[in-house]
CSV table of C-alpha atoms and ligand atoms in Angstrom, one decimal:
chain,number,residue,atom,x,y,z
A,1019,UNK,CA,0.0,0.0,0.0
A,1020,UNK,CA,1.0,3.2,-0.3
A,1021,UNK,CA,0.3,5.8,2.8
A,1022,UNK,CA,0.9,9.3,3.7
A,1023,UNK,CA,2.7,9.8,6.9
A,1024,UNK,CA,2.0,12.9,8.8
A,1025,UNK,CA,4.5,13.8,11.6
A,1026,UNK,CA,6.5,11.0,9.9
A,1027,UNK,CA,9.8,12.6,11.0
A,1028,UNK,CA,8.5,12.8,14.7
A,1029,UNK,CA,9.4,10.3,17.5
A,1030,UNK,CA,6.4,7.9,16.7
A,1031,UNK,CA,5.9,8.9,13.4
A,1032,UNK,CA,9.8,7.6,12.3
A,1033,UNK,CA,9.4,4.2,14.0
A,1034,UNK,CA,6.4,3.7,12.4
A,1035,UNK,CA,7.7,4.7,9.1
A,1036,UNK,CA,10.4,2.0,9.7
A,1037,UNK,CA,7.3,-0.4,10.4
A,1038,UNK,CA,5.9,0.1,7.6
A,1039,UNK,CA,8.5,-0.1,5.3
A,1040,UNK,CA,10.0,-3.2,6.7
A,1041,UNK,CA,5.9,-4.5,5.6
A,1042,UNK,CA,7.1,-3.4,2.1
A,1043,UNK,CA,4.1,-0.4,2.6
A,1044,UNK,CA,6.1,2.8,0.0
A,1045,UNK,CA,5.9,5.6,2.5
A,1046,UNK,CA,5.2,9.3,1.7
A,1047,UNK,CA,6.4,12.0,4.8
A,1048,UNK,CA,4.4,15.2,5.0
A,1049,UNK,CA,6.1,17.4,8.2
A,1050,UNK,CA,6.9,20.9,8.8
A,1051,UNK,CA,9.6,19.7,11.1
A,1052,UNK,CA,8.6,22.2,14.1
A,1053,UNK,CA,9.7,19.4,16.1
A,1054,UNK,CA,11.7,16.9,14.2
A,1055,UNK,CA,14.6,16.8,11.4
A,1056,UNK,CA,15.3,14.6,8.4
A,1057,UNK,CA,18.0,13.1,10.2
A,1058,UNK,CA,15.9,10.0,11.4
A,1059,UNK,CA,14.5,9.4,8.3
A,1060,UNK,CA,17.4,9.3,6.3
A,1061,UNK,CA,18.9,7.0,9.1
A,1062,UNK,CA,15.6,4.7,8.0
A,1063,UNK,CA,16.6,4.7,4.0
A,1064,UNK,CA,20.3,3.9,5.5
A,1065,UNK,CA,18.5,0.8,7.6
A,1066,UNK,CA,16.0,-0.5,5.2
A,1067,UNK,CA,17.9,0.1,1.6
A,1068,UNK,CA,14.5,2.0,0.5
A,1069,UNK,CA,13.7,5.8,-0.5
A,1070,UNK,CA,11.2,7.9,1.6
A,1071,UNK,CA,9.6,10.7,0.0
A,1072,UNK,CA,9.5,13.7,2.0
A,1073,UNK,CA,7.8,16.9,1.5
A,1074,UNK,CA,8.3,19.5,3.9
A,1075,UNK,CA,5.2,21.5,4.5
A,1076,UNK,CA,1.9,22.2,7.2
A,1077,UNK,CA,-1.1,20.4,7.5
A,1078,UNK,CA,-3.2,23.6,7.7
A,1079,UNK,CA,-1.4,24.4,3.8
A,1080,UNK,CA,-4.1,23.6,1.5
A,1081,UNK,CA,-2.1,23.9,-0.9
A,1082,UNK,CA,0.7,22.0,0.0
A,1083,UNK,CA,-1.8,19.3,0.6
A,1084,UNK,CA,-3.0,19.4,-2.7
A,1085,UNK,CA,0.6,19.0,-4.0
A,1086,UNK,CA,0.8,15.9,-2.2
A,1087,UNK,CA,-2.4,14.4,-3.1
A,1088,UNK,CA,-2.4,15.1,-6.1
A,1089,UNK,CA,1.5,13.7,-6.8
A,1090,UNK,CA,0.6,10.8,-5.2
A,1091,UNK,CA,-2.4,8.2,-4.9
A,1092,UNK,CA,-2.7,6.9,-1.6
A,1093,UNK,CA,-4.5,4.0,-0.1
A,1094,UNK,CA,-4.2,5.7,3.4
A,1095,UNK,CA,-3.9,8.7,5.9
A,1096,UNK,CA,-1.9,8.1,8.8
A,1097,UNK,CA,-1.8,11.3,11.1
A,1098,UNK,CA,0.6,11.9,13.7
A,1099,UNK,CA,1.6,15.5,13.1
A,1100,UNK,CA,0.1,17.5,16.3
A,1101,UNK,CA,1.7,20.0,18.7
A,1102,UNK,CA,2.0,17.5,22.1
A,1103,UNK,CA,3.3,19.2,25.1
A,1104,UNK,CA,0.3,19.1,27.7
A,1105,UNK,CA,1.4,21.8,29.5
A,1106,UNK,CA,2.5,24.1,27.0
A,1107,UNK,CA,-1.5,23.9,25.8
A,1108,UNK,CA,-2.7,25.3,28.8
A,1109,UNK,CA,0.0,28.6,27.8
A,1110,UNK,CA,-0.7,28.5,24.2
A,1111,UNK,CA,-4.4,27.1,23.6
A,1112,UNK,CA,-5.2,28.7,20.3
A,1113,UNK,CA,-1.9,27.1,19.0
A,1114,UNK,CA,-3.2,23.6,19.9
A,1115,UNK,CA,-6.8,24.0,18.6
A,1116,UNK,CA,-5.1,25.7,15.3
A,1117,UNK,CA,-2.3,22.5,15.1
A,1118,UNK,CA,-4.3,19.7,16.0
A,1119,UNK,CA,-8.1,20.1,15.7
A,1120,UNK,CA,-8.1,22.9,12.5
A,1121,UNK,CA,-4.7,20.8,10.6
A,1122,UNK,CA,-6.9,17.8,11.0
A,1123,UNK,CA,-9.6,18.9,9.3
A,1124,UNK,CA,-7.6,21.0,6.9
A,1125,UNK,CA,-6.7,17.0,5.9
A,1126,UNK,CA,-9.7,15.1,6.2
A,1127,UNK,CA,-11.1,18.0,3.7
A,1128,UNK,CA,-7.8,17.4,1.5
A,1129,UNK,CA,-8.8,13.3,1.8
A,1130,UNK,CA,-12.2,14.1,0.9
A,1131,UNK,CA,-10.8,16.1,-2.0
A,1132,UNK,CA,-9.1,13.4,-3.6
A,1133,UNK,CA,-11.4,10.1,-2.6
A,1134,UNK,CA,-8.7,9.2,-0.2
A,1135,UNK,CA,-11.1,7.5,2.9
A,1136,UNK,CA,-8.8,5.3,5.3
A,1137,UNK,CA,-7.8,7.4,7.8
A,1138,UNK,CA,-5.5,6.0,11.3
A,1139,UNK,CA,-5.4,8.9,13.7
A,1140,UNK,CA,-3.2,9.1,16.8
A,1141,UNK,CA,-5.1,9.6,19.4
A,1142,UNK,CA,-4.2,8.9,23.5
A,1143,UNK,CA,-5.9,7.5,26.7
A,1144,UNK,CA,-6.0,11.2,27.9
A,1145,UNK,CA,-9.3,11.1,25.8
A,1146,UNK,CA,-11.2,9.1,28.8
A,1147,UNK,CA,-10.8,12.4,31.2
A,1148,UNK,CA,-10.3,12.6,34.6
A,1149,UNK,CA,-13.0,10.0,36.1
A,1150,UNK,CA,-12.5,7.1,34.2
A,1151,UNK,CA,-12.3,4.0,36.0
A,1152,UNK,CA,-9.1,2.2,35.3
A,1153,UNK,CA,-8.6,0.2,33.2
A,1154,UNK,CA,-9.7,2.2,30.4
A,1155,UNK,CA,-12.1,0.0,27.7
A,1156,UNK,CA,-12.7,1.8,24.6
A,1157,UNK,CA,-16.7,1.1,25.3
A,1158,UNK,CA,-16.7,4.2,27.6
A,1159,UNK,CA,-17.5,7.3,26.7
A,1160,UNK,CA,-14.7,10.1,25.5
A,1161,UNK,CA,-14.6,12.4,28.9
A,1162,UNK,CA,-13.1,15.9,29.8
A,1163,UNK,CA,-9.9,16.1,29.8
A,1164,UNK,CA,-8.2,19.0,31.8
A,1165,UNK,CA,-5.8,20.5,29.4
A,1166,UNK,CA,-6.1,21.9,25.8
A,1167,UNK,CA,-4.0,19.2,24.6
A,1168,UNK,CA,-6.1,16.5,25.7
A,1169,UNK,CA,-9.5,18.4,24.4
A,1170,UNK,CA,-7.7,18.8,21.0
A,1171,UNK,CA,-8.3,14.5,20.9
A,1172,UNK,CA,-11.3,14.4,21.8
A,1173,UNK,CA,-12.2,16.9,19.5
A,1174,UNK,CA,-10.9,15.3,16.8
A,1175,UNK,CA,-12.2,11.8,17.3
A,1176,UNK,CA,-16.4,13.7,17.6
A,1177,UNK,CA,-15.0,15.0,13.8
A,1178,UNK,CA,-14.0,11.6,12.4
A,1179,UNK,CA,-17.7,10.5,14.2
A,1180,UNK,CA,-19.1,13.3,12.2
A,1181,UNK,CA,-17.6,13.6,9.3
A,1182,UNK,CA,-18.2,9.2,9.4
A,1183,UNK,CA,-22.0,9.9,9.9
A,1184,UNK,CA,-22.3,12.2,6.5
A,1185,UNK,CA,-19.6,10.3,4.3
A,1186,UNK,CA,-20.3,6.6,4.5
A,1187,UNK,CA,-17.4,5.6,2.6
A,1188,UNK,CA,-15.1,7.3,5.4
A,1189,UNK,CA,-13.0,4.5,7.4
A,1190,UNK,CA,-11.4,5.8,10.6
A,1191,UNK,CA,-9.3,4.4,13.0
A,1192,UNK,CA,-8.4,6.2,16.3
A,1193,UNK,CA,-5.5,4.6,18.2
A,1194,UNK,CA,-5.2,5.6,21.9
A,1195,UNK,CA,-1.9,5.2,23.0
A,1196,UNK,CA,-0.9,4.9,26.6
A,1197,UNK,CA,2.7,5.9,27.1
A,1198,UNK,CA,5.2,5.3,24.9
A,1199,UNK,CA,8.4,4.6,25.7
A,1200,UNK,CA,11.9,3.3,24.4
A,1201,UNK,CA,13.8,3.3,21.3
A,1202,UNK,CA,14.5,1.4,18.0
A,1203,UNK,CA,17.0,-1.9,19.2
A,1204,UNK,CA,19.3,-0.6,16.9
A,1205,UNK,CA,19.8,2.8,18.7
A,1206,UNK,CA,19.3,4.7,15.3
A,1207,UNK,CA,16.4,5.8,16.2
A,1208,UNK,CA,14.7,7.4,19.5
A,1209,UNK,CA,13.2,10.3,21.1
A,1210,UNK,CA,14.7,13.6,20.6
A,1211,UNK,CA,13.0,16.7,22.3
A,1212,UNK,CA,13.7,19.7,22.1
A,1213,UNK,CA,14.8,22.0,25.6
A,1214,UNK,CA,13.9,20.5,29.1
A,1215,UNK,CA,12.1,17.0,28.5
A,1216,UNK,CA,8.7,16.9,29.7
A,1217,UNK,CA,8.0,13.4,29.9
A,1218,UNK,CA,9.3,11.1,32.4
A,1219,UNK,CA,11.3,8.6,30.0
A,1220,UNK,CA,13.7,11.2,28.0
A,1221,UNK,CA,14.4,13.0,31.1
A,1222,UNK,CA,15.4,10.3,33.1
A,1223,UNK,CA,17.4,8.8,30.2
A,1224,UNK,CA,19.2,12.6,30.2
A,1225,UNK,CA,20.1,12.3,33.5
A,1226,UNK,CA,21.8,9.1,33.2
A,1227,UNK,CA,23.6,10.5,29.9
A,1228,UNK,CA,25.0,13.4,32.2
A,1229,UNK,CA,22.9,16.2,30.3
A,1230,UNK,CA,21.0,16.9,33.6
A,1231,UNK,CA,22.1,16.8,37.3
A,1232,UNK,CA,18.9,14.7,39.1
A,1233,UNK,CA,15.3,13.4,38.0
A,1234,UNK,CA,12.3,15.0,39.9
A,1235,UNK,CA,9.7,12.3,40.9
A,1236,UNK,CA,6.2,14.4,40.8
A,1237,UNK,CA,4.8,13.4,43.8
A,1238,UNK,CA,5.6,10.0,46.7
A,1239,UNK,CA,1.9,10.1,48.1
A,1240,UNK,CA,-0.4,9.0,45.6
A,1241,UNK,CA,-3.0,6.2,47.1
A,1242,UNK,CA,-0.5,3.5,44.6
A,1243,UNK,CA,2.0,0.7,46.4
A,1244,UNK,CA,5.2,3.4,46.3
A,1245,UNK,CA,3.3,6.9,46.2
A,1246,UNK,CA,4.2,7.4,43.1
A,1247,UNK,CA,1.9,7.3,40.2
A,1248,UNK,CA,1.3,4.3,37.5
A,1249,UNK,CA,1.4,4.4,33.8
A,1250,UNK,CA,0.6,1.9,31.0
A,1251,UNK,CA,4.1,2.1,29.2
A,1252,UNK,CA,4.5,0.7,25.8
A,1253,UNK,CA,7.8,0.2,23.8
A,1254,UNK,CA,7.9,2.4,20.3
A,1255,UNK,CA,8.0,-0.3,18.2
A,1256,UNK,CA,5.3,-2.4,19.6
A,1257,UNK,CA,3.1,1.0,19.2
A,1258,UNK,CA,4.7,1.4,15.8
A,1259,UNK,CA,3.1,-2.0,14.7
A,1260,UNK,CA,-0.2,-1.1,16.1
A,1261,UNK,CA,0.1,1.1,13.6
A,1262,UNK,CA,0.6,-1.8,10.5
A,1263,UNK,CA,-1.9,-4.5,12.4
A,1264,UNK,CA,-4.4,-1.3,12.2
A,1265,UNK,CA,-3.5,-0.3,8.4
A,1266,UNK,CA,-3.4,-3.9,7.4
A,1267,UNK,CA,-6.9,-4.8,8.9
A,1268,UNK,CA,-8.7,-2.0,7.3
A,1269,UNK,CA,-7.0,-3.7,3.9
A,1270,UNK,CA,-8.7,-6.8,5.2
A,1271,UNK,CA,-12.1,-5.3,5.8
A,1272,UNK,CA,-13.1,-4.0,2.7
A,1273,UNK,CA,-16.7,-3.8,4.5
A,1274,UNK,CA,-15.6,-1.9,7.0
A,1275,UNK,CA,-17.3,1.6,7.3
A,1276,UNK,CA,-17.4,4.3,10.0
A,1277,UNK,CA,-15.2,4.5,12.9
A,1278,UNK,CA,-13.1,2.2,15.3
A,1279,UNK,CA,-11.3,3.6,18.7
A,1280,UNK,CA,-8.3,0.6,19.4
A,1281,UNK,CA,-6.6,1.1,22.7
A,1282,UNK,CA,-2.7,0.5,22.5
A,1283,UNK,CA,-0.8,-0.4,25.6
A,1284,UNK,CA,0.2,-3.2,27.3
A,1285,UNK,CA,-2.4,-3.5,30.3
A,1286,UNK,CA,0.1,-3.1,33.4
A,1287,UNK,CA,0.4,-0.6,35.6
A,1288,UNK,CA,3.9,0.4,36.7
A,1289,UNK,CA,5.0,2.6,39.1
A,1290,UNK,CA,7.6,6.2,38.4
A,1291,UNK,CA,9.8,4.5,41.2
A,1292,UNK,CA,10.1,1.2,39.2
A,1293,UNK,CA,10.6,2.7,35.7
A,1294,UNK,CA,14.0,4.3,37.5
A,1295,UNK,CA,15.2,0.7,39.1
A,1296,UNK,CA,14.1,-1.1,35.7
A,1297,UNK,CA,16.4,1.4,34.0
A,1298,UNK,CA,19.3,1.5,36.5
A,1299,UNK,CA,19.2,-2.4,36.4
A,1300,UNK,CA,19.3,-2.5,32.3
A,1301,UNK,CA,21.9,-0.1,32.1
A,1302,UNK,CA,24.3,-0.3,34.7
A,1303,UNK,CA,23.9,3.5,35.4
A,1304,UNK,CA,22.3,5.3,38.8
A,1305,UNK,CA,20.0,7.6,38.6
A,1306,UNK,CA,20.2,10.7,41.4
A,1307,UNK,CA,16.2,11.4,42.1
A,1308,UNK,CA,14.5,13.2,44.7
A,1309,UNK,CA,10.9,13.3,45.2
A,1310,UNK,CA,9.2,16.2,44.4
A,1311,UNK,CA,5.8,17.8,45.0
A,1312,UNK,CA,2.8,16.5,42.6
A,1313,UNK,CA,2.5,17.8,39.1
A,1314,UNK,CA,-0.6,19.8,37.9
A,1315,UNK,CA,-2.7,17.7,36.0
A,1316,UNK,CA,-1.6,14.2,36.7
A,1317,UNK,CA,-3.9,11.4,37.7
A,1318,UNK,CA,-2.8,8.7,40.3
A,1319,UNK,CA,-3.1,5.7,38.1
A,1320,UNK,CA,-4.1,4.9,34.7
A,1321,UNK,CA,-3.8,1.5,32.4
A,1322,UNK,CA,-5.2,0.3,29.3
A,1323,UNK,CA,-7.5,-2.9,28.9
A,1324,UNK,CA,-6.0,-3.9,25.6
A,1325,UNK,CA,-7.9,-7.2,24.7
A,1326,UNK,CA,-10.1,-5.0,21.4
A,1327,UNK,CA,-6.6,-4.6,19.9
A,1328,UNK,CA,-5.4,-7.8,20.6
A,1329,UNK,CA,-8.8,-9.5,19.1
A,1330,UNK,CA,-9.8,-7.3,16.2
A,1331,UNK,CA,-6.4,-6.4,15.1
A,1332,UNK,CA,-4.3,-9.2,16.0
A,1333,UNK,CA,-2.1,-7.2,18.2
A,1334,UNK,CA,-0.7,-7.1,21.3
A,1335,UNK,CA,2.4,-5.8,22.9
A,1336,UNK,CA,5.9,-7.7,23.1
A,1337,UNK,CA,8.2,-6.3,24.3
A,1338,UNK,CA,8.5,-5.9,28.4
A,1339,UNK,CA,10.1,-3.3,30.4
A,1340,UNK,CA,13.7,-4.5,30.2
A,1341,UNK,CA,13.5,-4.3,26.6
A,1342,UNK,CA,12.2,-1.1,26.7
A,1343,UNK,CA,14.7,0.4,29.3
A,1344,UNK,CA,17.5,-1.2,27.5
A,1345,UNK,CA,16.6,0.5,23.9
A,1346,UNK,CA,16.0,3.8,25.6
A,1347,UNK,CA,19.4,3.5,26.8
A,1348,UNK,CA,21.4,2.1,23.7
A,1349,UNK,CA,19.3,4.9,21.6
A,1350,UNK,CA,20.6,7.7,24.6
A,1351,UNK,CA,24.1,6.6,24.7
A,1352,UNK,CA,24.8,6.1,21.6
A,1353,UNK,CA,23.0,9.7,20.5
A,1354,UNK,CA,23.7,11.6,23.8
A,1355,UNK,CA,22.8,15.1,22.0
A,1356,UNK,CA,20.0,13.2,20.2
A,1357,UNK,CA,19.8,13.9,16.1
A,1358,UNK,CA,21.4,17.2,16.5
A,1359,UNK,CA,25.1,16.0,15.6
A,1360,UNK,CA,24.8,15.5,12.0
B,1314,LIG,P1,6.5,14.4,17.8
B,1314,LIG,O1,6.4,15.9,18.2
B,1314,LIG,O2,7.8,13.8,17.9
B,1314,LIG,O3,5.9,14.2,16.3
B,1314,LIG,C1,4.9,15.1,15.8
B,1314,LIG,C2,5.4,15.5,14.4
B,1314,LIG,O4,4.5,16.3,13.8
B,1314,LIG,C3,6.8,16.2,14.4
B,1314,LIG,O5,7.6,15.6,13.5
B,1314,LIG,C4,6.4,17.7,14.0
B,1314,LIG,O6,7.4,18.3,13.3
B,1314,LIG,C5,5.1,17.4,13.1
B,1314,LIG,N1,4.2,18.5,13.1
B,1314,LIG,C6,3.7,19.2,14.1
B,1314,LIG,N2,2.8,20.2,13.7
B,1314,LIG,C7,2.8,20.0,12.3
B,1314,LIG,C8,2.1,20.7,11.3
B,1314,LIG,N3,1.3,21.8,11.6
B,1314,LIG,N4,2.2,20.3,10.0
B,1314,LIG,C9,3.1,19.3,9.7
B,1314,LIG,N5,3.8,18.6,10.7
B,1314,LIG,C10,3.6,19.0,11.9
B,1314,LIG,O7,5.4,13.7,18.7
B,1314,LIG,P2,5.1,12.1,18.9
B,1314,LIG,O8,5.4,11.8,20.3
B,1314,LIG,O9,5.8,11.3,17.8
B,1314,LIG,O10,3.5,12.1,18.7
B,1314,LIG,C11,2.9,11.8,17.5
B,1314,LIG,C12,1.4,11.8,17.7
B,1314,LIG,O11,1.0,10.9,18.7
B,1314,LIG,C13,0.8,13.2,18.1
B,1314,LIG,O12,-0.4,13.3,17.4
B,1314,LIG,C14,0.7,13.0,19.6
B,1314,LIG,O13,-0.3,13.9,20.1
B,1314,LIG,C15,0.2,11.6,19.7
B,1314,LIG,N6,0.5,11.0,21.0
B,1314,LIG,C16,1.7,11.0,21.5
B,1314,LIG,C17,2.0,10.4,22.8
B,1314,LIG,C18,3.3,10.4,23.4
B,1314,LIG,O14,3.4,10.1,24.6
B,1314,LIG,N7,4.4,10.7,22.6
B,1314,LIG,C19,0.9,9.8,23.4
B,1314,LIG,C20,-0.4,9.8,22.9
B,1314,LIG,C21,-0.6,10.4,21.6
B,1315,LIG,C1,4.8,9.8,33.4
B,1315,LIG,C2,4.9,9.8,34.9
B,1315,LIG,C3,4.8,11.9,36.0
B,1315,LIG,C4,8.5,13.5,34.4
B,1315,LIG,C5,1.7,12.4,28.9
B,1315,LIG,C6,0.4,13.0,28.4
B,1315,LIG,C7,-0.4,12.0,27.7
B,1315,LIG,C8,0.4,11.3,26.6
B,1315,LIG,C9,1.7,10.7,27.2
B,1315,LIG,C10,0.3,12.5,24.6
B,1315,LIG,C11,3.9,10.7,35.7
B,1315,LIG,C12,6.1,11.3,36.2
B,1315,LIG,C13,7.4,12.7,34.7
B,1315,LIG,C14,9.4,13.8,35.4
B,1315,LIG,C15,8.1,12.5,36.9
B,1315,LIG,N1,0.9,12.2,25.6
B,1315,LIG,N2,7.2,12.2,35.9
B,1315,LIG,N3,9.2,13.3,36.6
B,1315,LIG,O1,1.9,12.6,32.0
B,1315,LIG,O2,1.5,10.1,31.9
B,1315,LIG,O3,1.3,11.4,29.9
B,1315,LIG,O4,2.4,11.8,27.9
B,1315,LIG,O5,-0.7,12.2,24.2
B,1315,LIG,O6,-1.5,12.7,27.2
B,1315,LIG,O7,-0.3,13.6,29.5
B,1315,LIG,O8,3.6,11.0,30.8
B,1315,LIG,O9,6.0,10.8,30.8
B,1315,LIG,O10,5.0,13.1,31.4
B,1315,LIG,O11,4.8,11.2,33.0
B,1315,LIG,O12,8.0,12.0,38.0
B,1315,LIG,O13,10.4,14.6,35.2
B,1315,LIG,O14,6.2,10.2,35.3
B,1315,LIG,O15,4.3,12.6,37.2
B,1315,LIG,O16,3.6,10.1,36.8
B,1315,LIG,P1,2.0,11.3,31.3
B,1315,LIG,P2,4.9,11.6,31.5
């Protein structure tokens, strides 16, 4: 098949560009690269032996889109491009609902345009809101979120609902990723952000690299086993192939119509305090922390139930936490500044 990428040079977005290609899928890469490079995917051509297409532009370019759609024929949409940072969307809100809610429609309009109708979306469990009973099932209903971030996905999934309602031949998927974690086994390939890390996994991973003097835990009293909050952490890749199981069963559903909502995570809860042992144990390397008052915004516990995934799709997660802790560190040492070397 052949598939536009957007956000294809992003964190997610390259790994599962590498998924896809390694499924023989031709890839095309539409980014502005306000948060990425080309670096990774030229590191993917070097891996696989095959060409990426890239085209540098905006999702909320019309025009732009229509030079993509129109060079290419594609037999579907998968959309990662999106501004991500939760707590920069509480300081910047417009730019959030102009990236992620207005660029998305801006490219379900171009699809529409150009009878393009399988559309994978990346969505996030932050799209059950703040009183969802753990662990999350994609039967419940999309909640309220607390930050402009998380409204921007739930936004998005009522449009593909919408927009599925009034265009039967529309095919959506939205995959809700838990939290994503870890690195390519080769090391090419990881997460890169740019200025302080927000998220727990490429701070930590800083820290141990030298880049940064100490981890802050966000809170030691949450109602959890060590005070410190749970997460449903998944390894890149095994997300990146949620991706391909979700691309290759809409191939194998030519009946399919509407929408589908697939949560992607592994179905465990672990704790802050044993992502930093896992790591110090898979790399050799300790980890100064010190526990720190709570974080705006965070909930106590959250984890997926993953069984839709695992029997409509065929997928479920492989890899366990060493693996992950040992590609996020291979990926950090190896790349200790990240892409920005070459
Ligand atoms: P990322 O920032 O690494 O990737 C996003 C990519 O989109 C970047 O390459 C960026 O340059 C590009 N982009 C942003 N705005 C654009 C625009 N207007 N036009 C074109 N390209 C644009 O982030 P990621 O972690 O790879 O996340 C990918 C997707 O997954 C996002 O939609 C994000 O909201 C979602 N998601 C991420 C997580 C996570 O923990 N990383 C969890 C749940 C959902
Ligand atoms: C994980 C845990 C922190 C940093 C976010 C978004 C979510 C999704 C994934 C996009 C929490 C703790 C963190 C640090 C810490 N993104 N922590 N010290 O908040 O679960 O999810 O990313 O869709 O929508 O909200 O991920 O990695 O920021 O935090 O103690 O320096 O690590 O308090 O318990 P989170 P995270």
């Amino acid at each position: 098949m052949k598939v536009l990428v957007t956000g294809g040079a992003g964190y997610i977005g390259s790994h599962t560009v590498l998924a896809l290609l390694q499924q023989d899928h031709q890839v095309v890469v539409f980014d502005n690269l306000c948060n990425a490079s080309e670096v990774p995917l030229a590191r993917i051509e070097a891996m696989t032996g095959k060409h990426i297409e890239f085209f540098r532009g905006d999702i909320r370019d019309v025009a732009a889109l229509d030079a993509v759609f129109g060079a290419h024929q594609f037999d579907a949409v998968i959309h990662f491009a999106a501004l991500k940072a939760v707590g920069e969307s509480t300081q910047k809100p417009l730019a959030y609902y102009q990236t992620n809610v207005h660029g998305s429609v801006c490219l379900l309009e171009a699809m529409q345009r150009h009878q393009v109708t399988d559309f994978i979306f990346s969505s996030s469990a932050t799209v059950y809101g703040e009183l969802a009973i753990v662990p999350y099932l994609e039967s419940m209903p999309l909640g309220s979120p607390s930050s402009p971030y998380g409204a921007t996905k739930v936004m998005v999934e009522r449009i593909m609902a919408d927009y599925a309602a009034a265009n039967p031949e529309f095919r959506g998927v939205s995959l809700r990723y838990f939290n994503p974690i870890g690195a390519h086994e080769s090391g090419n390939l990881g997460e890169d952000p740019k200025g302080i890390p927000n998220n727990l996994l490429p701070y930590l991973a800083q820290v141990a690299v030298g880049r940064r003097t100490h981890l802050s835990v966000f809170g030691g009293d949450y109602p959890t086993q060590d005070g410190t909050c749970l997460r449903d952490y998944l390894h890149v890749m095994d997300l990146a192939e949620g991706h391909t199981a979700a691309l290759n069963w809409l191939a194998d559903h030519p009946q399919q119509r509407g929408i589908e909502a697939f949560n992607l995570g592994t179905g465990q809860g672990v704790s802050v305090l044993d992502i930093i042992a896992a790591f110090e144990q898979a790399s050799g390397v300790p980890v100064p922390y010190e526990i720190a008052p709570r974080r705006a915004g965070d909930l106590a516990a959250f984890w997926a139930n993953a069984d839709k995934a695992s029997t409509m799709l065929g997928w479920q997660a492989k890899r366990n936490l060493t693996q992950m802790m040992h590609d996020t560190w291979r990926w950090q040492s190896q790349n200790p500044s990240g892409y920005s070397e070459e």
